[in-house]
Short mmCIF file of C-alpha atoms and ligand atoms in Angstrom, two decimals:
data_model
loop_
_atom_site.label_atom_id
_atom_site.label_comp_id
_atom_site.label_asym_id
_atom_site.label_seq_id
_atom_site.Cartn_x
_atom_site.Cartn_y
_atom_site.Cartn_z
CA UNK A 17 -3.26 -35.47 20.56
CA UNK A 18 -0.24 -33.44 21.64
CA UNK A 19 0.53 -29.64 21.59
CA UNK A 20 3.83 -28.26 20.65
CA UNK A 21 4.23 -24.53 21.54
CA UNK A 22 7.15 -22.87 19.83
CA UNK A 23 7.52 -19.33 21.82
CA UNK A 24 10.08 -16.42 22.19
CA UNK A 25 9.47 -15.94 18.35
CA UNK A 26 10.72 -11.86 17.15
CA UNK A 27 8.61 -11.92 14.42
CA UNK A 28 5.96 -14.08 13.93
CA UNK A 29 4.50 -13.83 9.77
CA UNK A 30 0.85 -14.51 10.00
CA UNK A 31 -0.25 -13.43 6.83
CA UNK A 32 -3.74 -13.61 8.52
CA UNK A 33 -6.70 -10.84 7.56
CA UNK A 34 -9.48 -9.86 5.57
CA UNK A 35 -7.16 -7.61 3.10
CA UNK A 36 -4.75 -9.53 1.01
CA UNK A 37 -1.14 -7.97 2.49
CA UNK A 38 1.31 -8.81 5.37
CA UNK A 39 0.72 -9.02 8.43
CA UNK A 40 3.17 -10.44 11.42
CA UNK A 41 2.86 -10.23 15.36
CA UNK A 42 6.24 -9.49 17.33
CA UNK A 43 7.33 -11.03 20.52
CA UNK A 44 4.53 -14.39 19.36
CA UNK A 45 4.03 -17.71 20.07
CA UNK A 46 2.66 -20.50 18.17
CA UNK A 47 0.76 -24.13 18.74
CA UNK A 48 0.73 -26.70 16.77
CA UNK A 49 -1.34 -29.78 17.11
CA UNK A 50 -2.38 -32.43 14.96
CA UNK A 51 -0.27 -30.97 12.19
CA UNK A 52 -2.50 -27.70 11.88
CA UNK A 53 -1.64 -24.13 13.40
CA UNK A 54 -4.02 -24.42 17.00
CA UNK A 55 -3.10 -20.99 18.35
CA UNK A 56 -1.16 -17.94 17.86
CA UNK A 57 -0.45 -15.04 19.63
CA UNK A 58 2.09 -12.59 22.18
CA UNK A 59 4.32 -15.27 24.02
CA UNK A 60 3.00 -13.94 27.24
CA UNK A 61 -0.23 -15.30 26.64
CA UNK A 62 0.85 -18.71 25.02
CA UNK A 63 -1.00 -21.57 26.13
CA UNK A 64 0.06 -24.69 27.83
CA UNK A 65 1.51 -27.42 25.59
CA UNK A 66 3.19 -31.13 25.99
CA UNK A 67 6.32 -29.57 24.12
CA UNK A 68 7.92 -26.41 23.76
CA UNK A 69 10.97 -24.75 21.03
CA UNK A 70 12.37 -21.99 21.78
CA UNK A 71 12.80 -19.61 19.19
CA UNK A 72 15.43 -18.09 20.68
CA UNK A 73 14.36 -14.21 19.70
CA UNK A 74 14.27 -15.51 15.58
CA UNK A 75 11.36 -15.37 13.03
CA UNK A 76 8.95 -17.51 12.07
CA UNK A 77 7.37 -17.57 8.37
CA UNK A 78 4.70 -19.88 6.37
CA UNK A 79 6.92 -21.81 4.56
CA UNK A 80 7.44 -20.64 1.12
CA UNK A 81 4.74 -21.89 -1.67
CA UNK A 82 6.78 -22.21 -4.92
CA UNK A 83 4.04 -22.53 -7.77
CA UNK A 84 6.48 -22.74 -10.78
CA UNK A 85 8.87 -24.89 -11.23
CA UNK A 86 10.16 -27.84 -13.82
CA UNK A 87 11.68 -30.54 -11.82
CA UNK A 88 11.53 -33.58 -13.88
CA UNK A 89 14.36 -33.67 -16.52
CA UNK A 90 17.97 -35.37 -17.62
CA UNK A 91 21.09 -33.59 -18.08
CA UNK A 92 21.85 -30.05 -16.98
CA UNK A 93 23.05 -26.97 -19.19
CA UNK A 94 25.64 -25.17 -17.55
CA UNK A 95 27.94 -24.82 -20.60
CA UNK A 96 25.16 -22.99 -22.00
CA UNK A 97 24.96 -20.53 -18.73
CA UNK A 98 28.12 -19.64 -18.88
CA UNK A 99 28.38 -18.81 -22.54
CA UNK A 100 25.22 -16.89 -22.33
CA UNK A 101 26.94 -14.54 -19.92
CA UNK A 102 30.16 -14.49 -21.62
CA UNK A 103 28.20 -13.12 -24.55
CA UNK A 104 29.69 -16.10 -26.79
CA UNK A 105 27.32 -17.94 -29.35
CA UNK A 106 26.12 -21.56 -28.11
CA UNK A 107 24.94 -23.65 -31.04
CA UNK A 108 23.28 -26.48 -28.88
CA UNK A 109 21.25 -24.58 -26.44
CA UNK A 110 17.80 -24.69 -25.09
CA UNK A 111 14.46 -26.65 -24.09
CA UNK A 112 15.07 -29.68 -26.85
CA UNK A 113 18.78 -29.98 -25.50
CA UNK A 114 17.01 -31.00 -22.08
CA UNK A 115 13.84 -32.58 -24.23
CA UNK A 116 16.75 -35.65 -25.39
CA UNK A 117 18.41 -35.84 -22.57
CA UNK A 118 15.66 -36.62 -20.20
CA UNK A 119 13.69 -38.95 -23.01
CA UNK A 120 17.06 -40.79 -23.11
CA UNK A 121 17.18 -41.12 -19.01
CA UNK A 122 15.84 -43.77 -16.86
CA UNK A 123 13.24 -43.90 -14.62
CA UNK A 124 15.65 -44.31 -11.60
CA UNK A 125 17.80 -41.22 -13.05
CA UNK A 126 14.79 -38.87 -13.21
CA UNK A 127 13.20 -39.76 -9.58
CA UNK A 128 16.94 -39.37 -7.94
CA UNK A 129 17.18 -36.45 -9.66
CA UNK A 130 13.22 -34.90 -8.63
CA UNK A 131 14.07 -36.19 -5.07
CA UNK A 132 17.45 -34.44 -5.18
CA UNK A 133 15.84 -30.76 -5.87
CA UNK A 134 12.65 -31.68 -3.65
CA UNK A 135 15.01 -32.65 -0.83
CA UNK A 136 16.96 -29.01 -1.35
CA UNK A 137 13.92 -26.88 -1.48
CA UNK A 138 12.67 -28.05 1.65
CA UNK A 139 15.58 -27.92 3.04
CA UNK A 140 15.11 -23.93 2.12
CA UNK A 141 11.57 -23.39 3.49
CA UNK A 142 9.57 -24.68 0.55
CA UNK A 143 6.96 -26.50 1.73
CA UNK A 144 4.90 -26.67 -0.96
CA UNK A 145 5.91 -26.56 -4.66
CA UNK A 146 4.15 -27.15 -8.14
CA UNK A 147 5.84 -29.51 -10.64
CA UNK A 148 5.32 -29.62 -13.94
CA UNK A 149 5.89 -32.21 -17.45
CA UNK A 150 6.96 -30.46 -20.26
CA UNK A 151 10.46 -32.18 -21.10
CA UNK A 152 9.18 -35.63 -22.54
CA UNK A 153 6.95 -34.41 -25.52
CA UNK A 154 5.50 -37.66 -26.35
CA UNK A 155 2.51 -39.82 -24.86
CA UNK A 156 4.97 -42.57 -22.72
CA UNK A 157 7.39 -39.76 -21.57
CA UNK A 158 5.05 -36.66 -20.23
CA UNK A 159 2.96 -39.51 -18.61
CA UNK A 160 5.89 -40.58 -17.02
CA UNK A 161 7.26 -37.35 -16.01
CA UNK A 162 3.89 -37.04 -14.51
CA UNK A 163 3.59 -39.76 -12.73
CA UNK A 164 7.26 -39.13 -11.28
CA UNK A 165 6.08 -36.06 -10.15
CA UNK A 166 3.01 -37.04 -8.16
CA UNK A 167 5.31 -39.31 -6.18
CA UNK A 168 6.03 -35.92 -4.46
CA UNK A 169 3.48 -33.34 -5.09
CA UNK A 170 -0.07 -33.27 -5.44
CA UNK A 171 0.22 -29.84 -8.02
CA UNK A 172 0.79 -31.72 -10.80
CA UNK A 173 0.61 -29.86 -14.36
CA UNK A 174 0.68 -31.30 -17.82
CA UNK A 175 2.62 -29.24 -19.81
CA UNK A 176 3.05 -31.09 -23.26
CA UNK A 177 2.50 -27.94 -24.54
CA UNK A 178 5.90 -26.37 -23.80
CA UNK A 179 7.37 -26.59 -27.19
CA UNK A 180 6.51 -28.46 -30.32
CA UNK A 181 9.43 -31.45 -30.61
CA UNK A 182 11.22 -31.52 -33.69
CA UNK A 183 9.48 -34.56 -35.32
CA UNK A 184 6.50 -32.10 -35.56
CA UNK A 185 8.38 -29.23 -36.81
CA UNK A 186 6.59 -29.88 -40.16
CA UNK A 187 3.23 -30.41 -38.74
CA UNK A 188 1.80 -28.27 -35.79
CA UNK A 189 -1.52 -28.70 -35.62
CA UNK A 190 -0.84 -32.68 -35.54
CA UNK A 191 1.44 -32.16 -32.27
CA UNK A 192 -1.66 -30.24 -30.92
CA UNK A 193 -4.12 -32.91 -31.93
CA UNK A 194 -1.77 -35.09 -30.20
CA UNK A 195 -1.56 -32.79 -26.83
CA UNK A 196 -5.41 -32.74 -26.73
CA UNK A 197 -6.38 -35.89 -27.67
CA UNK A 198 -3.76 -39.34 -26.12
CA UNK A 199 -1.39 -37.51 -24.73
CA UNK A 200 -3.76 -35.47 -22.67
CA UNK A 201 -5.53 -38.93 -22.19
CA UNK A 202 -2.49 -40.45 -20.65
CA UNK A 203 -1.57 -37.78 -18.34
CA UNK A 204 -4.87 -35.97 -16.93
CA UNK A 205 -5.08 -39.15 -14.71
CA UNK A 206 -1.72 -37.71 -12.70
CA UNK A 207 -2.09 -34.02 -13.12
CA UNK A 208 -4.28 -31.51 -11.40
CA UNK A 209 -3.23 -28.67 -13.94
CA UNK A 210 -2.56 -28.08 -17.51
CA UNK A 211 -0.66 -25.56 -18.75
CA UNK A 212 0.76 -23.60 -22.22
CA UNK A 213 4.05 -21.85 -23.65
CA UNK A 214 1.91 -19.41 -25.15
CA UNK A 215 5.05 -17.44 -26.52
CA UNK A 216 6.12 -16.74 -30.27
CA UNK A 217 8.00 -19.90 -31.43
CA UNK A 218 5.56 -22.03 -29.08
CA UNK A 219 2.38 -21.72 -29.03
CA UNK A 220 0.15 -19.24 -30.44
CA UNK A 221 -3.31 -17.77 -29.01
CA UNK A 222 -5.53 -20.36 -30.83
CA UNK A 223 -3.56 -23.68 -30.37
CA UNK A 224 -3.39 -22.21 -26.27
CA UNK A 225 -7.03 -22.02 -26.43
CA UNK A 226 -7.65 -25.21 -27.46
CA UNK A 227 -5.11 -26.70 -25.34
CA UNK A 228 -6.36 -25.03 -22.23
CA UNK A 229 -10.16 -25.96 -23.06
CA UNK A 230 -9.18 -29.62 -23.58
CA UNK A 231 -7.02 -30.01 -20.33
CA UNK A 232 -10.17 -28.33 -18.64
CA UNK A 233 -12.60 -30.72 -20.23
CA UNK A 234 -10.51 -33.37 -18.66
CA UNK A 235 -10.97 -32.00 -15.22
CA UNK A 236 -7.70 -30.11 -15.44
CA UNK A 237 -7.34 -26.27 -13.81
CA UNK A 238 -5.48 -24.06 -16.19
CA UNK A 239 -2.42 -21.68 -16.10
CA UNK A 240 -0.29 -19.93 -18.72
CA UNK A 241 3.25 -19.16 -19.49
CA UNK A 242 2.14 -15.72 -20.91
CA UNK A 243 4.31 -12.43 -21.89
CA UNK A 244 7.64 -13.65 -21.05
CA UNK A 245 9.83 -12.91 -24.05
CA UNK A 246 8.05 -10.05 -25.92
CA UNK A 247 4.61 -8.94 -26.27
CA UNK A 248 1.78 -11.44 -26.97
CA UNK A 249 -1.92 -12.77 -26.35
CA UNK A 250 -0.85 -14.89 -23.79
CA UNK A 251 -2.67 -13.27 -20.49
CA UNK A 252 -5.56 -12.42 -22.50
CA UNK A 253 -5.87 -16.02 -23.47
CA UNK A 254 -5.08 -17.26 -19.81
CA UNK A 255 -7.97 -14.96 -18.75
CA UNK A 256 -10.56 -16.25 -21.03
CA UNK A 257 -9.20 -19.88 -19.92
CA UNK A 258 -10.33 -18.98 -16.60
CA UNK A 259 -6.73 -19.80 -15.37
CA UNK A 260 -5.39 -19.85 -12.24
CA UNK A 261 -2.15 -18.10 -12.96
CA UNK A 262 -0.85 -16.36 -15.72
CA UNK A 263 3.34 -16.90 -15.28
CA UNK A 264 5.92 -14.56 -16.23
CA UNK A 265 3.93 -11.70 -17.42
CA UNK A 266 7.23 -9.66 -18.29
CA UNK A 267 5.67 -7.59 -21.13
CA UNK A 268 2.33 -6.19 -20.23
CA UNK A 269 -0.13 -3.97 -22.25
CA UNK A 270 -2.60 -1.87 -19.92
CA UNK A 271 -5.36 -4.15 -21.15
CA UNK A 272 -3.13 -7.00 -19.68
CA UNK A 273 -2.91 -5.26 -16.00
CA UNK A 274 -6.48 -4.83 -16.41
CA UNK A 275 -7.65 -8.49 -17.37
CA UNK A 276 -4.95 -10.23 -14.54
CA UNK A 277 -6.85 -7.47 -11.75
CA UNK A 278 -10.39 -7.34 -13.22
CA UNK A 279 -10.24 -11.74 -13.49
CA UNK A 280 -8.74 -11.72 -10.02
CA UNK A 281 -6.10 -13.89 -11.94
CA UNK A 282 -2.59 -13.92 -10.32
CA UNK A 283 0.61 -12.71 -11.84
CA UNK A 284 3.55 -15.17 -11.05
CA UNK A 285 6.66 -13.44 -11.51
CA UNK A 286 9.73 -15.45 -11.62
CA UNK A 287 12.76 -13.36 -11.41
CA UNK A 288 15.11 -16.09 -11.39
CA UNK A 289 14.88 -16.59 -15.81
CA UNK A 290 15.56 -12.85 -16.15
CA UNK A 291 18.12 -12.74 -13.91
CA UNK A 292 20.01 -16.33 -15.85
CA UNK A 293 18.94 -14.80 -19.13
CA UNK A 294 20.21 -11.45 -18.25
CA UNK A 295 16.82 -9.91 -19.45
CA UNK A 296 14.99 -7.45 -17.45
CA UNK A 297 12.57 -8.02 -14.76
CA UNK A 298 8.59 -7.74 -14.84
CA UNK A 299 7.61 -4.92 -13.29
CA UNK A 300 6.24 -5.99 -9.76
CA UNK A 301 5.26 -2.40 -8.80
CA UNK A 302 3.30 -1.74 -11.85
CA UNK A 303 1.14 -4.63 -11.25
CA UNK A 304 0.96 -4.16 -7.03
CA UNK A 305 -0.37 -0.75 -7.42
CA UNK A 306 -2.69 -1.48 -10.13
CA UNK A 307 -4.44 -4.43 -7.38
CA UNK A 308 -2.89 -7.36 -9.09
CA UNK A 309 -2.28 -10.19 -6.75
CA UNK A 310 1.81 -10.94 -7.38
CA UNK A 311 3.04 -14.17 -6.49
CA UNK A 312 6.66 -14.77 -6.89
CA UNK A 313 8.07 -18.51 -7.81
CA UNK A 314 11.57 -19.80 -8.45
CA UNK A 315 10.73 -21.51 -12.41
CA UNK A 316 13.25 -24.30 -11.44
CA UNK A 317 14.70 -25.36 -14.52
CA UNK A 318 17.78 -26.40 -16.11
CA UNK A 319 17.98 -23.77 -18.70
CA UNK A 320 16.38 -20.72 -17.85
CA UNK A 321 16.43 -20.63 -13.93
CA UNK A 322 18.67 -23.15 -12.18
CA UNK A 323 17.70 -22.10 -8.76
CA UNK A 324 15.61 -23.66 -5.74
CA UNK A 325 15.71 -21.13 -3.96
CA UNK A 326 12.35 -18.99 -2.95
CA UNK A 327 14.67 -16.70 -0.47
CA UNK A 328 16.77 -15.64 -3.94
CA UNK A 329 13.89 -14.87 -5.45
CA UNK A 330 12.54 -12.68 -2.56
CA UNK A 331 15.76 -11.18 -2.50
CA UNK A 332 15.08 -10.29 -6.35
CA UNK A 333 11.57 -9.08 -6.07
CA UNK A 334 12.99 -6.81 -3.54
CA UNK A 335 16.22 -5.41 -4.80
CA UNK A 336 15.35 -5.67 -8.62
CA UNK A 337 11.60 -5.24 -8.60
CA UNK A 338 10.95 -2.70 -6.33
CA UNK A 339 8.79 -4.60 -3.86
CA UNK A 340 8.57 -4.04 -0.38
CA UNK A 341 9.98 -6.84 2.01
CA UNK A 342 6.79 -7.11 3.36
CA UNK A 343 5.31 -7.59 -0.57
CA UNK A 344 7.63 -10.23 -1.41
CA UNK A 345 7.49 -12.62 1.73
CA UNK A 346 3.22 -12.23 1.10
CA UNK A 347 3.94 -13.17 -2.88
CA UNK A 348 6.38 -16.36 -1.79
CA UNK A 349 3.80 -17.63 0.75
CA UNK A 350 0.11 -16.20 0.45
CA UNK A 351 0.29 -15.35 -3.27
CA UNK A 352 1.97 -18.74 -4.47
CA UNK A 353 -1.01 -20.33 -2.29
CA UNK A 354 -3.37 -18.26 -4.33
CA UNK A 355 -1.51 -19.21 -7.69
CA UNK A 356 -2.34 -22.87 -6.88
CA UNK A 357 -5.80 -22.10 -5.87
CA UNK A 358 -4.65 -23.46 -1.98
CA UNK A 359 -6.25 -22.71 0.83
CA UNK A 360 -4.58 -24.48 3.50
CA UNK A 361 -0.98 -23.10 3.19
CA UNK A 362 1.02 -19.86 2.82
CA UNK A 363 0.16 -18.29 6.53
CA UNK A 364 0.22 -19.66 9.47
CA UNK A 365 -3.62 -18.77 11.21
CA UNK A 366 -5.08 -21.48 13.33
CA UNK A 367 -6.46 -24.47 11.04
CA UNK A 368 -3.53 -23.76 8.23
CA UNK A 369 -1.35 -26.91 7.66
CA UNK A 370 1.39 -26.28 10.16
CA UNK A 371 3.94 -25.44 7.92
CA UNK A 372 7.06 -23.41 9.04
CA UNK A 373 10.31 -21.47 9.12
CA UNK A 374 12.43 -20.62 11.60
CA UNK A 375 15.09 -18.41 10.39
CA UNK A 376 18.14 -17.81 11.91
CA UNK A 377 17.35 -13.59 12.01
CA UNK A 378 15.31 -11.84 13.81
CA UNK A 379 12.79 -10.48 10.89
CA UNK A 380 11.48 -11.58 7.60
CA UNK A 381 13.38 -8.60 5.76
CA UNK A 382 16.57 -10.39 6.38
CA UNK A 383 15.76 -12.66 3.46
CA UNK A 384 16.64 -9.84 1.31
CA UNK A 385 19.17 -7.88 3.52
CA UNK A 386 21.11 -11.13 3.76
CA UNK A 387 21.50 -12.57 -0.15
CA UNK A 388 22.63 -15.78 -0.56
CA UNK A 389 23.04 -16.59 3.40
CA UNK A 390 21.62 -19.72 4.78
CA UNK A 391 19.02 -18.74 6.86
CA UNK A 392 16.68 -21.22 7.32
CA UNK A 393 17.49 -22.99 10.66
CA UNK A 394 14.75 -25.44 10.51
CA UNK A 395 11.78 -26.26 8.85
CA UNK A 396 7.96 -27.82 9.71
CA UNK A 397 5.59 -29.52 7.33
CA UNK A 398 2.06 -30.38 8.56
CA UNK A 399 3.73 -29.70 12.38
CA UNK A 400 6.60 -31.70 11.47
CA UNK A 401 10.08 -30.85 11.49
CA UNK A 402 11.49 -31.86 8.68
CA UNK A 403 14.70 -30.12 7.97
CA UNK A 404 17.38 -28.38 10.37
CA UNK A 405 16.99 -27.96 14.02
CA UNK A 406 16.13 -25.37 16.51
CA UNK A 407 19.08 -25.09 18.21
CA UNK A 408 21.51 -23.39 19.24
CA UNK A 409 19.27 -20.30 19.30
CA UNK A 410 16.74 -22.02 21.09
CA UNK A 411 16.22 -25.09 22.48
CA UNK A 412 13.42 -28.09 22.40
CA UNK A 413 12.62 -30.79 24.60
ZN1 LIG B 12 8.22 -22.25 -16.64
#
C-alpha cells in the first residue's frame, strides 16, 4: 500500500455532511491510498505519506459527475448550429440527420469518435459520465452503440426510445413493441439504465410507461427526458417509473416541483441545449428552494449541446440560472452522483473513489468567474492521475 498526501490545498470541496449542500475546508490536505480518499483535513495536521503534491495554494474538487450525455454517434451538425443562430431555415436538421449518419458508420469510426470525447472530458475534470444509445434505432445498431459504450462506462442507458425512425412513421405502437420486446432483449445485457423522450413528437405518457416498465422488468433503472420543449406528462410519468432522474425539466407545473421533491427524484438540468437552441433556461432556483435535489449535466450531443464541458455548464447554472457557486459545483459533483444513484463519487470524504481536480485558482467559484478558461491543471481517477500535472504551482515527487 502507499499513501500520497496532496497538501497546501486553498480550498479543499468536500461535499461531506448529513445535509445535502456544499461544504469545503480551506488551507486542507488530502490522502489517498489504494485509490480511495484515506484522510482529509487542515494541512497542519496532514499525516505522513510515501508521496506528497503540492497544491501550490489551488483548489481541489470531486471531479465532476456528468449524468447526461449522448456520446455514441456519426457525423456532426454544425451547419445546422450556425443557421439556427443566424435565424435562417435548415431543411435537414435534427436527431434522424445524426440517426443515418451513425447507422452508416463503422464500428472503428464510432469507438474513435466515443474515445475522442471521453478522452476530452477527463481531460476537464469529468470523472465519471453516463452514456447513452439512442442514435441507432434498430436491434443491431442500439446494441452496438451499447456495447461501444460499456467499453468506457459502466452507466450505460438504452435509449431506443429517443425518437421513432422514419420506417415507423406509419406505425408507432410497432416501433414500441419493438423497443420493449428484441430490441430491449439485445441491449439490457450492456445497459444499466433505460430511458424515454417523453416529449410531443416522441413519445407520449403511455408508450413512456410501458417503455420504462419493460426496461425495469429487464433489470434496467429508469430515467426520463421530461419537460424540455413545452409542457407535458413527462416528470409525472418518470415519478410513477420510480426513476432515477427526470432530465431537462424546463417547463414545470407546481404538481411537477412537487412530485421531483416529494419522490426524492432528481432534476438534471442541462443548460448547455438551451443555451445551443437559444431557448430559455429551467429555472434552477425555483426548484432549489422548493427542496429539489438539482444536478446539472452537459447533454453531450451533436445537435442540441455540443459541449463536454461540466465547468461551462457550472458557469451557466450560475450566471443564467441563478444558482449560487456553491449550488452548482454540489449539482456537477454530488447531485450528478445522486442522478446515477452513485455512492462512491462526487465528494471527496475518506472511502470515496479518489477522484480529483486540481484547478489552477484558488476557489471553486472561479469555474464561473473565469468562463471558458482552462482551469483544470490535473486530474485523479481512483487516486490516479490521469490528465495534466501538478506543476508549476506545486510540485510532486
Ligand atoms: Zn439528452
Amino acid at each position: 500500500m502507499s499513501a500520497t498526501l496532496i497538501t497546501r490545498i486553498s480550498e479543499l470541496v468536500t461535499n461531506e455532511g448529513d445535509l445535502e449542500g456544499f461544504a469545503a475546508i480551506t488551507n486542507a490536505a488530502l490522502v489517498i491510498e489504494d485509490g480511495v480518499v484515506a484522510w482529509t483535513g487542515p494541512s497542519s495536521r496532514a499525516p505522513a505519506a510515501d508521496s506528497f503534491v503540492d497544491a501550490g495554494r489551488r483548489a481541489v474538487l470531486p471531479g465532476f459527475v456528468d449524468s447526461h450525455a449522448h456520446l455514441v454517434f456519426g457525423g456532426e451538425r454544425s451547419a445546422e448550429f450556425a443557421a439556427r443562430m443566424a435565424g435562417r431555415p435548415y431543411a435537414a436538421g435534427g436527431i434522424l440527420t445524426t440517426v443515418k449518419a451513425t447507422r452508416a458508420a463503422s464500428d472503428a469510426a464510432l469507438r474513435a469518435n466515443l474515445r475522442r470525447l471521453a478522452d476530452e472530458m477527463l481531460s476537464q475534470g469529468t470523472t465519471t459520465f453516463e452514456c447513452k444509445s439512442g442514435y441507432g434505432l434498430t436491434v443491431p445498431d442500439e446494441e452496438r452503440g451499447l456495447m461501444l459504450a460499456a467499453e468506457i462506462t459502466g452507466d450505460t442507458t438504452y435509449l431506443g426510445a429517443h425518437v421513432v425512425p422514419p420506417e415507423f412513421a406509419a406505425d408507432v405502437a410497432g416501433y414500441v413493441d419493438l423497443v420493449c420486446g428484441p430490441m430491449l432483449r439485445a441491449c439490457a445485457p450492456h445497459a444499466r439504465w433505460v430511458d424515454v423522450f417523453c416529449e410531443d413528437g416522441a413519445f407520449g405518457a403511455d408508450e413512456a410507461a410501458a417503455i420504462l416498465a419493460a426496461g425495469r422488468a429487464a433489470g434496467l433503472s429508469a430515467r426520463v427526458h421530461a419537460n424540455q420543449l413545452g409542457p407535458g406528462p413527462g416528470v409525472q410519468v418518470a415519478a410513477r417509473a420510480g426513476a432515477a432522474s427526470a432530465d431537462h425539466c424546463t417547463y414545470l407545473t407546481p404538481a411537477d416541483v412537487d412530485a421531483i421533491v416529494s419522490t426524492g427524484m432528481v432534476a438534471t438540468l442541462l443548460p448547455g441545449a438551451e443555451f445551443s437552441t437559444r431557448h430559455h433556461y429551467p429555472d434552477a432556483r425555483r426548484l432549489l428552494d422548493a427542496g429539489a435535489t438539482v444536478a446539472l449535466a452537459t447533454d453531450c450531443n451533436p445537435g442540441s449541446s455540443f459541449t463536454s464541458s461540466m465547468a461551462f455548464c457550472v458557469a451557466l447554472g450560475v450566471r443564467e440560472m441563478r444558482m449560487s457557486t456553491e449550488e452548482a459545483v454540489w449539482s456537477a459533483t454530488v447531485g450528478g452522483a445522486r442522478a446515477l444513484r452513485r455512492s462512491d463519487v462526487g465528494k471527496l470524504t475518506p472511502g470515496a473513489r479518489a477522484d480529483l481536480i486540481l484547478l489552477e485558482a484558488p476557489s471553486h467559484a472561479y469555474l464561473a468567474y473565469r468562463p471558458g478558461v482552462p482551469l483544470i491543471a490535473a486530474v485523479w481517477r481512483a487516486g490516479e492521475l490521469v490528465s495534466g500535472a501538478p506543476l508549476p504551482g506545486g510540485g510532486a515527487n
